[in-house]
Amino acid sequence: MATKLVKGNSAVIIGALYAGCDCYFGYPITPASEILQDASLYFPKLGRKFVQAESEEAAINMVYGAASTGHRVMAASSSPGMSLKTEGISYIAAAELPCVIVDIMRAGPGLGNIGAEQGDYSQMVKGGGHGNYKNIVLAPNSVQEMCDFTAKGFDLAFKYRIPVIILADGVLGQMIEPLVFPKKAIEPTIDESWAVGGTAETRGNMISTIMLDFDELEELNERLQKKYELIEKAEVDHEGYQLEDASIVLVSYGISSRIARTAVDIARKQGYKAGLFRPKTLWPFPKDELKKLAKGTDKEFISVEMSNGQMIEDIKLAIECSAPVDLVSRMGGNLITVEQITEKISRIANKRGLK
Amino acid sequence: MTEKVIGKAPGLYKEFVRKGGSAPTATHYCPGCGHGILHKIIGEAMSDFDIQDRTIAISPVGCAVFAYYYFDCGNVQAAHGRAPAVATGISRARPDSVVISYQGDGDLASIGLNETLQAANRGEKIAVIFVNNTVYGMTGGQMAPTTLVGEKTSTSPDGRDPRFSGYPIHMCELIDTLKAPVFIERVSLSDIAHIRKARKAIRKAIEIQSQGKGYAFVEVLSNCPTNLKQNAEQTIEWINEHMEKEFPLGNFRDTSNDVDKIEKIYSDFSVESLDEIFELEKAHIFDTKSGGNYAARRLKVAGFGGQGVLSMGLLAAGAGCFAGHEVSWFPSYGPEQRGGTANCSVVISDDPIGSPVVQYPDILVAMNRPSLEKFAADAVSGATIFYDSSAGQFDPPDGITAVSVPTIEIARKAGSEKAINTAMLGVMIQSGVLGIGKTHFCEALKVHFAAKQKVVDINLRAIDLGSEWARENL
Ligand SMILES: Cc1ncc(C[n+]2csc(CCOP(=O)(O)OP(=O)(O)O)c2C)c(N)n1
Ligand code: SF4
């Protein structure tokens, strides 16, 4: 178990390279730039391909092109750059191309600032660009997961031919923790059934997103929805902490979920039955699991997110409003504090006698 | 332009199955449109150079969006204006491929101008075939960046007025300002004599790709009989008399005989190479024991940039790893660092670490006055503050211990003024506040300064001297 102290952003590139990622296309933006920098350092050392693109739009379209060839390819950016990429992500989803895109979220809207936020939730989890499409969205909460989820992202992207978003934030990107390196490396092969590789075998293949015929396009849309149903059945992932007897359930992902976990420990010491439900996949959202949790018993949920109640909507939908859902949030680059959460827990518990 | 656009040509599919419909050998282009002629020339070149297997053609957004109905090669259709970026991705991923980007003037010179120039400037291994017909054909004949002054279009009903819309953009001339392109030429499809020259230039651009030599750009003056409402004669006159005046024909550059093939690079996916570039032989196996009884430490280190505060934090985190604890480190980043200050948070714990950002430290290291003033008030009751003696007189709040350390003196004795951070660390180690033995810091230090034995030695000495100072003074 070879371990090193590694920055979250660097762990992304480590995960990608061991997972057989062949091309990186990016554009500088804080707090994601170390991903680009590390790519520029390591990709060429392995004869793999790196381009600093002229913009995030160009970068995502390079991804579209390179993904069309059946190779494992990726890009990373931060919120304003992700907004620019959404056109390209819609095309990638429509063309059913596999790729991994990393979003190291910063505070918005607009240029905002470079502090950590989770305000891209809706943009990424609901698709982001035009049309009826979804991205698989993975939400790491440690340096280890920055590496592991990136690698897993490639597997999912190819299993379903779908863009996979790694949704992290400025703190996860900038922090350093011990990273256990992957033990195996993937030597990818090209799927000649669909890729356009510039070879005799793939000469008859074509990647396109234009379909003038309404019925034909509807058929694609329906096929996409079927694929999404499959993914919702097979790929949901979450983690529970102290949930068994919890009457107050925090729901939180990414960096917020770590703060929420500490808050659970403190609330427990104060005598409150708090627990944490942490989605690792934001789409597919673990709605059945949440629904089960909400069933029958007298519980209250709190969405702990560094955004304006974007995930809370999914929680309410998941539990079909069978329990109250509150919000603890900070925005603008401020982190949620443990005290903010524990205060909310005690207020709710005391009000409703949920101790 | 009187040539029929319907008909067989080598390099094009015999029947246009993807198009569907009742006329499987007719194109979707309007009668008399230059796109059809151009397709034949490209198809013929692919066939003659025997590169159809290797070729990937990119269909743009515009009337040629369905170019993949026709080209008998690999086909990728791109978003509006992004064809050169898509081409870049393909060409990089597949070094053996021949990539042809086929684009109209709205696509290439307006919405995709940046991608166009940047791909040219990088010297991507692609052939760009640029169809300049002075209008947006597909969307109904709106003004394009190449529309002539005075030309009437559906968005310049009184003719292009340069006072409000500027002048026609000259793509060959623009690209000719860049160093990387290998081949740049402007040709026309007005009549048979011109088509012959156009054929030659397009074949050259594609041949350069088959040889893997670099970027080639051919601008093709063409027509849009439908939107410009021109018959065959009017088309010839329009291109020869009006367009050519604005866009002079000719070769701008051909260095294909002077340049070497671009080196093809192939990817290495082996685990051995990966382990080597990440220097895993220098990695460690930490015996991390969660749930131990080490009381968590939350440490903030702050100072000027260049005082080694980020390193000091990393050394503490590293020592924590060697001691078998969970650790996290988080820096100030971006503009926060501007103005020459830096700080980092370190958490060392036997429980999973929540937030890596330390707002209320139980150990604060302040290497200068501003840091002391900024963070001292945040220190929790019972905290220890270590500050550099250069920060001057400081009276700690009640319940907080403050230690003034002459780091420069200690570092100088160790052999380098740069070692103030490790001198400070030595003091902290000896004070016992971190609860981690000195050997672990020495291990972390060796990892941190791996390549530089001399630096390791100086810093080990600084730790020792710092510890000694603490023994005598605390
Ligand atoms: C982002 C975006 N904006 C606008 C359009 C609409 N659109 C389709 S074709 C086209 C113009 C293409 O003109 P040109 O590149 O000159 O090619 P031509 O049709 O003349 O061959 C436009 C604006 C689009 N498809 N996508
Ligand atoms: S609209 Fe113009 S450019 Fe498009 S196919 Fe018809 S004639 Fe050609």
Short mmCIF file of N, CA and C in Angstrom, two decimals, chain A residues 1-5 7 14 17-18 20-23 25 30-31 42 45-51 54 57-58 61-62 64-66 68-69 71 87 91 114-116 170-171 174-178 181 183-188 190 196-200 203-210 212 255 258-259 261-262 335 337, chain B residues 13 18 52-56 61 65-66 68 72-80 82 85-86 88-90 92-95 97 114-115 118-119 122 124 265-271 273-275 277-280 282-286 314 317-318 321 327-331 333-335 352-357 359-360:
data_model
loop_
_atom_site.label_atom_id
_atom_site.label_comp_id
_atom_site.label_asym_id
_atom_site.label_seq_id
_atom_site.Cartn_x
_atom_site.Cartn_y
_atom_site.Cartn_z
N MET A 1 0.84 -1.20 0.00
CA MET A 1 0.00 0.00 0.00
C MET A 1 0.88 1.25 0.00
N ALA A 2 1.41 1.55 -1.19
CA ALA A 2 2.29 2.70 -1.32
C ALA A 2 1.50 3.98 -1.06
N THR A 3 1.93 4.76 -0.08
CA THR A 3 1.19 5.95 0.32
C THR A 3 2.07 7.18 0.22
N LYS A 4 1.47 8.26 -0.23
CA LYS A 4 2.17 9.55 -0.24
C LYS A 4 1.18 10.62 0.18
N LEU A 5 1.73 11.73 0.65
CA LEU A 5 0.87 12.88 0.91
C LEU A 5 0.64 13.57 -0.43
N LYS A 7 -2.00 16.17 -2.94
CA LYS A 7 -3.06 17.18 -3.05
C LYS A 7 -4.26 16.60 -3.80
N ILE A 14 -3.54 11.27 -10.87
CA ILE A 14 -3.02 9.93 -10.55
C ILE A 14 -4.08 8.88 -10.86
N LEU A 17 -4.51 8.54 -14.70
CA LEU A 17 -3.42 7.87 -15.44
C LEU A 17 -3.42 6.37 -15.19
N TYR A 18 -3.64 5.96 -13.95
CA TYR A 18 -3.69 4.52 -13.67
C TYR A 18 -4.92 3.89 -14.33
N GLY A 20 -5.89 4.54 -17.23
CA GLY A 20 -5.70 4.45 -18.68
C GLY A 20 -6.15 5.67 -19.46
N CYS A 21 -6.27 6.80 -18.78
CA CYS A 21 -6.64 8.02 -19.49
C CYS A 21 -5.52 8.41 -20.44
N ASP A 22 -5.88 8.68 -21.70
CA ASP A 22 -4.88 8.89 -22.74
C ASP A 22 -4.70 10.36 -23.12
N CYS A 23 -5.75 11.15 -22.96
CA CYS A 23 -5.68 12.56 -23.39
C CYS A 23 -6.26 13.46 -22.32
N PHE A 25 -7.33 17.60 -21.82
CA PHE A 25 -7.51 18.90 -22.45
C PHE A 25 -8.03 19.87 -21.39
N THR A 30 -8.43 28.73 -11.16
CA THR A 30 -8.34 28.42 -9.74
C THR A 30 -9.75 28.05 -9.25
N PRO A 31 -9.92 27.08 -8.42
CA PRO A 31 -8.91 26.26 -7.71
C PRO A 31 -8.69 24.87 -8.35
N TYR A 42 2.78 15.05 -16.29
CA TYR A 42 2.84 13.58 -16.33
C TYR A 42 2.37 12.96 -17.65
N LYS A 45 5.18 12.50 -20.14
CA LYS A 45 6.19 11.54 -19.70
C LYS A 45 5.83 10.12 -20.11
N LEU A 46 4.53 9.90 -20.35
CA LEU A 46 4.07 8.56 -20.73
C LEU A 46 3.64 8.51 -22.19
N GLY A 47 4.02 9.54 -22.95
CA GLY A 47 3.61 9.59 -24.35
C GLY A 47 2.13 9.83 -24.50
N ARG A 48 1.46 10.18 -23.41
CA ARG A 48 0.03 10.45 -23.50
C ARG A 48 -0.14 11.92 -23.89
N LYS A 49 -1.35 12.30 -24.24
CA LYS A 49 -1.54 13.55 -24.95
C LYS A 49 -2.11 14.64 -24.04
N PHE A 50 -1.47 15.80 -24.09
CA PHE A 50 -1.91 16.93 -23.29
C PHE A 50 -2.01 18.16 -24.18
N VAL A 51 -3.12 18.86 -24.12
CA VAL A 51 -3.23 20.15 -24.81
C VAL A 51 -3.80 21.18 -23.85
N GLU A 54 -7.54 26.64 -25.81
CA GLU A 54 -7.72 28.09 -25.82
C GLU A 54 -8.88 28.54 -24.95
N GLU A 57 -14.49 25.83 -23.73
CA GLU A 57 -15.30 25.33 -24.85
C GLU A 57 -14.44 24.49 -25.77
N ALA A 58 -13.28 25.02 -26.11
CA ALA A 58 -12.38 24.26 -26.98
C ALA A 58 -11.98 22.96 -26.29
N ASN A 61 -14.60 20.36 -26.47
CA ASN A 61 -14.76 19.85 -27.83
C ASN A 61 -13.57 19.00 -28.26
N MET A 62 -12.42 19.25 -27.69
CA MET A 62 -11.29 18.34 -27.89
C MET A 62 -11.62 16.99 -27.24
N TYR A 64 -14.60 15.85 -26.88
CA TYR A 64 -15.60 15.24 -27.78
C TYR A 64 -14.89 14.52 -28.93
N GLY A 65 -13.92 15.20 -29.53
CA GLY A 65 -13.20 14.60 -30.66
C GLY A 65 -12.42 13.36 -30.24
N ALA A 66 -11.64 13.51 -29.18
CA ALA A 66 -10.79 12.40 -28.75
C ALA A 66 -11.64 11.24 -28.22
N SER A 68 -14.49 10.47 -29.35
CA SER A 68 -15.04 9.82 -30.55
C SER A 68 -14.14 8.69 -31.05
N THR A 69 -12.85 8.79 -30.75
CA THR A 69 -11.92 7.77 -31.23
C THR A 69 -11.91 6.55 -30.31
N HIS A 71 -10.89 6.52 -27.17
CA HIS A 71 -9.86 6.58 -26.13
C HIS A 71 -10.45 7.10 -24.82
N GLU A 87 -22.38 23.27 -23.23
CA GLU A 87 -22.75 23.01 -24.63
C GLU A 87 -22.12 21.68 -25.07
N TYR A 91 -23.60 17.76 -26.19
CA TYR A 91 -23.23 17.03 -27.41
C TYR A 91 -22.65 15.66 -27.08
N ILE A 114 -12.80 32.44 -5.54
CA ILE A 114 -12.19 31.11 -5.68
C ILE A 114 -12.39 30.25 -4.45
N GLY A 115 -13.18 30.74 -3.50
CA GLY A 115 -13.48 29.92 -2.33
C GLY A 115 -14.34 28.73 -2.73
N ALA A 116 -14.38 27.74 -1.84
CA ALA A 116 -15.15 26.53 -2.16
C ALA A 116 -16.64 26.79 -2.00
N GLY A 170 -13.28 23.51 -4.02
CA GLY A 170 -11.96 24.10 -3.80
C GLY A 170 -11.19 23.50 -2.63
N VAL A 171 -11.89 23.14 -1.58
CA VAL A 171 -11.18 22.57 -0.43
C VAL A 171 -10.64 21.18 -0.79
N GLN A 174 -7.65 21.50 -3.07
CA GLN A 174 -6.42 22.10 -2.54
C GLN A 174 -5.82 21.34 -1.36
N MET A 175 -6.62 20.52 -0.69
CA MET A 175 -6.11 19.90 0.53
C MET A 175 -5.17 18.73 0.23
N ILE A 176 -4.33 18.44 1.21
CA ILE A 176 -3.42 17.29 1.09
C ILE A 176 -3.79 16.28 2.16
N GLU A 177 -3.80 15.02 1.75
CA GLU A 177 -4.01 13.90 2.68
C GLU A 177 -3.18 12.73 2.17
N PRO A 178 -3.03 11.70 2.98
CA PRO A 178 -2.33 10.51 2.47
C PRO A 178 -3.15 9.85 1.37
N PHE A 181 -1.80 4.68 -3.44
CA PHE A 181 -1.78 4.63 -4.90
C PHE A 181 -2.49 3.40 -5.44
N LYS A 183 -2.99 0.03 -7.40
CA LYS A 183 -2.00 -1.05 -7.57
C LYS A 183 -1.93 -1.52 -9.02
N LYS A 184 -3.06 -1.35 -9.71
CA LYS A 184 -3.10 -1.84 -11.09
C LYS A 184 -3.23 -0.66 -12.06
N ALA A 185 -2.77 -0.89 -13.28
CA ALA A 185 -2.97 0.11 -14.32
C ALA A 185 -3.78 -0.51 -15.44
N ILE A 186 -4.65 0.30 -16.03
CA ILE A 186 -5.50 -0.20 -17.11
C ILE A 186 -4.86 0.09 -18.46
N GLU A 187 -4.80 -0.94 -19.29
CA GLU A 187 -4.36 -0.74 -20.67
C GLU A 187 -5.59 -0.77 -21.55
N PRO A 188 -6.10 0.38 -21.92
CA PRO A 188 -7.40 0.41 -22.58
C PRO A 188 -7.34 -0.11 -24.02
N ILE A 190 -9.76 -0.15 -27.79
CA ILE A 190 -10.81 0.62 -28.46
C ILE A 190 -11.98 -0.29 -28.79
N VAL A 196 -14.65 5.96 -33.81
CA VAL A 196 -14.15 6.39 -35.12
C VAL A 196 -12.64 6.58 -34.95
N GLY A 197 -11.90 5.53 -35.27
CA GLY A 197 -10.49 5.50 -34.92
C GLY A 197 -9.52 5.76 -36.06
N GLY A 198 -10.02 6.05 -37.24
CA GLY A 198 -9.11 6.21 -38.37
C GLY A 198 -8.46 4.88 -38.71
N THR A 199 -9.26 3.81 -38.69
CA THR A 199 -8.76 2.47 -39.03
C THR A 199 -9.75 1.82 -40.00
N ALA A 200 -9.28 0.78 -40.69
CA ALA A 200 -10.15 0.07 -41.64
C ALA A 200 -11.39 -0.46 -40.91
N ARG A 203 -13.93 2.41 -40.15
CA ARG A 203 -14.20 3.37 -41.23
C ARG A 203 -15.69 3.61 -41.43
N GLY A 204 -16.50 2.61 -41.18
CA GLY A 204 -17.94 2.78 -41.39
C GLY A 204 -18.65 3.46 -40.23
N ASN A 205 -17.92 3.79 -39.16
CA ASN A 205 -18.58 4.37 -37.98
C ASN A 205 -18.74 5.88 -38.10
N MET A 206 -19.68 6.40 -37.33
CA MET A 206 -19.98 7.81 -37.43
C MET A 206 -20.49 8.32 -36.09
N ILE A 207 -20.00 9.48 -35.69
CA ILE A 207 -20.49 10.11 -34.46
C ILE A 207 -21.21 11.38 -34.88
N SER A 208 -22.46 11.50 -34.50
CA SER A 208 -23.20 12.70 -34.87
C SER A 208 -24.31 12.93 -33.86
N THR A 209 -24.73 14.19 -33.72
CA THR A 209 -25.83 14.46 -32.79
C THR A 209 -27.01 15.11 -33.49
N ILE A 210 -26.93 15.22 -34.82
CA ILE A 210 -28.06 15.83 -35.52
C ILE A 210 -28.99 14.74 -36.04
N LEU A 212 -32.62 14.97 -37.96
CA LEU A 212 -33.70 15.83 -38.45
C LEU A 212 -35.07 15.20 -38.26
N ILE A 255 -17.22 18.01 0.63
CA ILE A 255 -16.53 18.55 1.80
C ILE A 255 -17.53 18.80 2.94
N ARG A 258 -18.04 15.96 5.41
CA ARG A 258 -17.03 15.73 6.46
C ARG A 258 -17.34 16.59 7.68
N ILE A 259 -17.73 17.83 7.41
CA ILE A 259 -18.08 18.72 8.51
C ILE A 259 -19.33 18.18 9.21
N ARG A 261 -20.22 15.11 9.45
CA ARG A 261 -19.86 13.93 10.24
C ARG A 261 -19.34 14.34 11.62
N THR A 262 -18.48 15.34 11.63
CA THR A 262 -18.00 15.86 12.91
C THR A 262 -19.17 16.36 13.74
N LEU A 335 -17.17 28.23 4.43
CA LEU A 335 -17.46 26.84 4.78
C LEU A 335 -18.54 26.80 5.84
N THR A 337 -19.92 25.63 9.27
CA THR A 337 -19.20 25.29 10.50
C THR A 337 -19.96 24.18 11.24
N TYR B 13 -19.46 7.71 -50.81
CA TYR B 13 -20.28 6.49 -50.83
C TYR B 13 -21.00 6.39 -52.17
N ARG B 18 -27.09 7.04 -45.41
CA ARG B 18 -27.39 7.81 -44.18
C ARG B 18 -28.40 8.92 -44.47
N GLN B 52 -8.53 6.39 -47.18
CA GLN B 52 -9.90 6.41 -46.63
C GLN B 52 -10.00 5.71 -45.28
N ASP B 53 -9.24 4.62 -45.13
CA ASP B 53 -9.27 3.92 -43.84
C ASP B 53 -8.76 4.81 -42.71
N ARG B 54 -7.78 5.63 -43.04
CA ARG B 54 -7.11 6.44 -42.02
C ARG B 54 -7.81 7.76 -41.78
N THR B 55 -8.71 8.14 -42.68
CA THR B 55 -9.24 9.49 -42.64
C THR B 55 -10.47 9.61 -41.74
N ILE B 56 -10.50 10.71 -40.99
CA ILE B 56 -11.68 11.07 -40.21
C ILE B 56 -12.08 12.48 -40.65
N VAL B 61 -21.30 22.63 -38.40
CA VAL B 61 -22.70 23.06 -38.42
C VAL B 61 -22.81 24.07 -39.56
N VAL B 65 -23.42 20.13 -42.66
CA VAL B 65 -23.58 19.35 -41.44
C VAL B 65 -23.74 17.86 -41.76
N PHE B 66 -24.23 17.59 -42.98
CA PHE B 66 -24.40 16.19 -43.39
C PHE B 66 -23.30 15.69 -44.30
N TYR B 68 -21.18 13.85 -43.63
CA TYR B 68 -20.98 12.42 -43.35
C TYR B 68 -21.94 11.52 -44.12
N ASP B 72 -16.72 8.64 -47.66
CA ASP B 72 -16.53 7.23 -47.32
C ASP B 72 -15.25 7.10 -46.50
N CYS B 73 -15.35 7.47 -45.22
CA CYS B 73 -14.23 7.40 -44.27
C CYS B 73 -14.86 7.49 -42.89
N GLY B 74 -14.07 7.53 -41.83
CA GLY B 74 -14.64 7.77 -40.51
C GLY B 74 -15.22 9.17 -40.46
N ASN B 75 -16.34 9.33 -39.76
CA ASN B 75 -16.99 10.64 -39.75
C ASN B 75 -17.37 11.07 -38.33
N VAL B 76 -17.12 12.35 -38.04
CA VAL B 76 -17.53 12.91 -36.75
C VAL B 76 -18.17 14.26 -37.04
N GLN B 77 -19.32 14.48 -36.45
CA GLN B 77 -20.03 15.74 -36.65
C GLN B 77 -19.82 16.61 -35.41
N ALA B 78 -19.49 17.88 -35.61
CA ALA B 78 -19.10 18.75 -34.48
C ALA B 78 -20.13 19.83 -34.20
N ALA B 79 -20.01 20.46 -33.01
CA ALA B 79 -20.85 21.61 -32.66
C ALA B 79 -20.42 22.83 -33.49
N HIS B 80 -21.28 23.84 -33.53
CA HIS B 80 -21.06 25.01 -34.38
C HIS B 80 -19.73 25.71 -34.04
N ARG B 82 -16.81 24.47 -33.59
CA ARG B 82 -15.82 23.75 -32.77
C ARG B 82 -15.05 22.69 -33.54
N ALA B 85 -11.36 22.26 -32.82
CA ALA B 85 -11.07 21.67 -31.50
C ALA B 85 -11.34 20.18 -31.54
N VAL B 86 -12.44 19.80 -32.16
CA VAL B 86 -12.77 18.37 -32.29
C VAL B 86 -11.66 17.69 -33.10
N THR B 88 -8.61 18.60 -33.31
CA THR B 88 -7.42 18.53 -32.46
C THR B 88 -7.49 17.28 -31.58
N GLY B 89 -8.64 17.09 -30.96
CA GLY B 89 -8.81 15.92 -30.08
C GLY B 89 -8.56 14.63 -30.84
N ILE B 90 -9.13 14.54 -32.02
CA ILE B 90 -8.98 13.31 -32.81
C ILE B 90 -7.54 13.11 -33.24
N ARG B 92 -4.82 14.26 -31.99
CA ARG B 92 -3.89 13.94 -30.89
C ARG B 92 -4.08 12.49 -30.43
N ALA B 93 -5.35 12.08 -30.32
CA ALA B 93 -5.60 10.72 -29.83
C ALA B 93 -5.12 9.69 -30.84
N ARG B 94 -5.25 9.99 -32.12
CA ARG B 94 -4.91 9.03 -33.17
C ARG B 94 -3.82 9.60 -34.07
N PRO B 95 -2.56 9.46 -33.68
CA PRO B 95 -1.47 10.09 -34.44
C PRO B 95 -1.38 9.60 -35.89
N SER B 97 -3.94 9.08 -37.88
CA SER B 97 -5.11 9.41 -38.68
C SER B 97 -4.87 10.63 -39.56
N ASN B 114 -11.91 31.67 -32.85
CA ASN B 114 -10.85 31.38 -31.89
C ASN B 114 -10.28 29.98 -32.11
N GLU B 115 -11.18 28.99 -32.17
CA GLU B 115 -10.72 27.61 -32.40
C GLU B 115 -9.91 27.51 -33.69
N GLN B 118 -6.45 29.19 -33.17
CA GLN B 118 -5.61 28.49 -32.19
C GLN B 118 -5.13 27.14 -32.70
N ALA B 119 -6.00 26.44 -33.43
CA ALA B 119 -5.56 25.16 -33.99
C ALA B 119 -4.48 25.39 -35.03
N ARG B 122 -1.27 26.24 -33.23
CA ARG B 122 -0.60 25.07 -32.65
C ARG B 122 -0.03 24.17 -33.73
N GLU B 124 -1.74 22.12 -35.65
CA GLU B 124 -2.35 20.78 -35.57
C GLU B 124 -2.23 20.07 -36.91
N ILE B 265 3.71 10.16 -31.46
CA ILE B 265 3.99 9.71 -30.09
C ILE B 265 2.92 8.71 -29.68
N TYR B 266 3.35 7.59 -29.13
CA TYR B 266 2.40 6.56 -28.72
C TYR B 266 2.38 6.43 -27.20
N SER B 267 1.23 6.08 -26.68
CA SER B 267 1.03 6.11 -25.24
C SER B 267 1.56 4.88 -24.54
N ASP B 268 2.02 5.11 -23.33
CA ASP B 268 2.53 4.05 -22.46
C ASP B 268 1.53 3.88 -21.31
N PHE B 269 0.99 2.68 -21.19
CA PHE B 269 -0.02 2.44 -20.14
C PHE B 269 0.48 1.49 -19.05
N SER B 270 1.77 1.17 -19.06
CA SER B 270 2.24 0.13 -18.14
C SER B 270 2.30 0.62 -16.70
N VAL B 271 2.02 -0.26 -15.79
CA VAL B 271 2.03 0.10 -14.38
C VAL B 271 3.46 0.42 -13.92
N SER B 273 5.82 1.98 -15.65
CA SER B 273 6.13 3.38 -15.99
C SER B 273 5.40 4.34 -15.06
N LEU B 274 4.16 4.00 -14.72
CA LEU B 274 3.40 4.86 -13.81
C LEU B 274 4.06 4.92 -12.44
N ASP B 275 4.41 3.75 -11.91
CA ASP B 275 5.05 3.72 -10.59
C ASP B 275 6.36 4.51 -10.62
N ILE B 277 7.15 7.18 -12.72
CA ILE B 277 7.02 8.65 -12.77
C ILE B 277 6.48 9.22 -11.46
N PHE B 278 5.74 8.42 -10.72
CA PHE B 278 5.26 8.91 -9.42
C PHE B 278 6.21 8.52 -8.28
N GLU B 279 7.37 7.97 -8.66
CA GLU B 279 8.43 7.65 -7.69
C GLU B 279 7.88 6.84 -6.51
N LEU B 280 7.18 5.79 -6.84
CA LEU B 280 6.58 4.99 -5.77
C LEU B 280 7.62 4.23 -4.95
N LYS B 282 9.77 5.61 -3.53
CA LYS B 282 9.97 6.47 -2.36
C LYS B 282 8.69 6.61 -1.52
N ALA B 283 7.66 5.90 -1.90
CA ALA B 283 6.41 5.99 -1.14
C ALA B 283 6.56 5.23 0.18
N HIS B 284 5.60 5.42 1.06
CA HIS B 284 5.69 4.79 2.38
C HIS B 284 4.45 3.99 2.68
N ILE B 285 4.58 3.15 3.64
CA ILE B 285 3.41 2.45 4.14
C ILE B 285 3.18 2.94 5.55
N PHE B 286 2.11 3.66 5.74
CA PHE B 286 1.83 4.21 7.06
C PHE B 286 0.89 3.27 7.80
N LEU B 314 3.32 21.01 6.22
CA LEU B 314 3.44 19.70 5.57
C LEU B 314 4.31 18.76 6.39
N ALA B 317 2.26 17.47 9.13
CA ALA B 317 1.34 16.45 8.62
C ALA B 317 2.09 15.15 8.34
N GLY B 318 3.28 15.29 7.74
CA GLY B 318 4.09 14.11 7.43
C GLY B 318 4.46 13.35 8.69
N CYS B 321 1.65 11.34 9.89
CA CYS B 321 1.51 10.08 9.14
C CYS B 321 2.46 9.02 9.70
N VAL B 327 -4.17 12.55 8.97
CA VAL B 327 -3.74 13.96 8.84
C VAL B 327 -4.43 14.62 7.66
N SER B 328 -4.55 15.95 7.75
CA SER B 328 -4.92 16.72 6.58
C SER B 328 -4.20 18.06 6.62
N TRP B 329 -4.00 18.60 5.45
CA TRP B 329 -3.30 19.90 5.30
C TRP B 329 -4.06 20.71 4.29
N PHE B 330 -4.26 21.98 4.60
CA PHE B 330 -5.01 22.83 3.66
C PHE B 330 -4.38 24.21 3.61
N PRO B 331 -4.05 24.68 2.40
CA PRO B 331 -3.34 25.97 2.28
C PRO B 331 -4.29 27.13 1.98
N TYR B 333 -4.98 29.83 -0.71
CA TYR B 333 -4.62 29.73 -2.12
C TYR B 333 -5.15 30.92 -2.90
N GLY B 334 -4.61 31.08 -4.10
CA GLY B 334 -5.06 32.14 -5.00
C GLY B 334 -4.77 33.52 -4.44
N PRO B 335 -5.69 34.48 -4.64
CA PRO B 335 -5.46 35.86 -4.25
C PRO B 335 -5.16 36.01 -2.77
N PRO B 352 -11.55 10.05 11.95
CA PRO B 352 -11.66 10.63 10.61
C PRO B 352 -11.75 12.14 10.72
N ILE B 353 -11.01 12.83 9.87
CA ILE B 353 -10.95 14.28 9.98
C ILE B 353 -12.14 14.90 9.26
N GLY B 354 -12.82 15.78 9.99
CA GLY B 354 -13.93 16.52 9.38
C GLY B 354 -13.38 17.59 8.48
N SER B 355 -13.60 18.82 8.85
CA SER B 355 -13.09 19.90 8.01
C SER B 355 -11.58 20.00 8.14
N PRO B 356 -10.88 20.09 7.01
CA PRO B 356 -9.44 20.28 7.06
C PRO B 356 -9.07 21.75 7.28
N VAL B 357 -10.07 22.60 7.28
CA VAL B 357 -9.80 24.02 7.46
C VAL B 357 -9.88 24.34 8.95
N GLN B 359 -10.24 26.81 11.78
CA GLN B 359 -10.63 28.20 12.06
C GLN B 359 -10.20 28.60 13.47
N TYR B 360 -10.32 27.66 14.40
CA TYR B 360 -9.95 27.93 15.79
C TYR B 360 -8.81 27.00 16.20
#
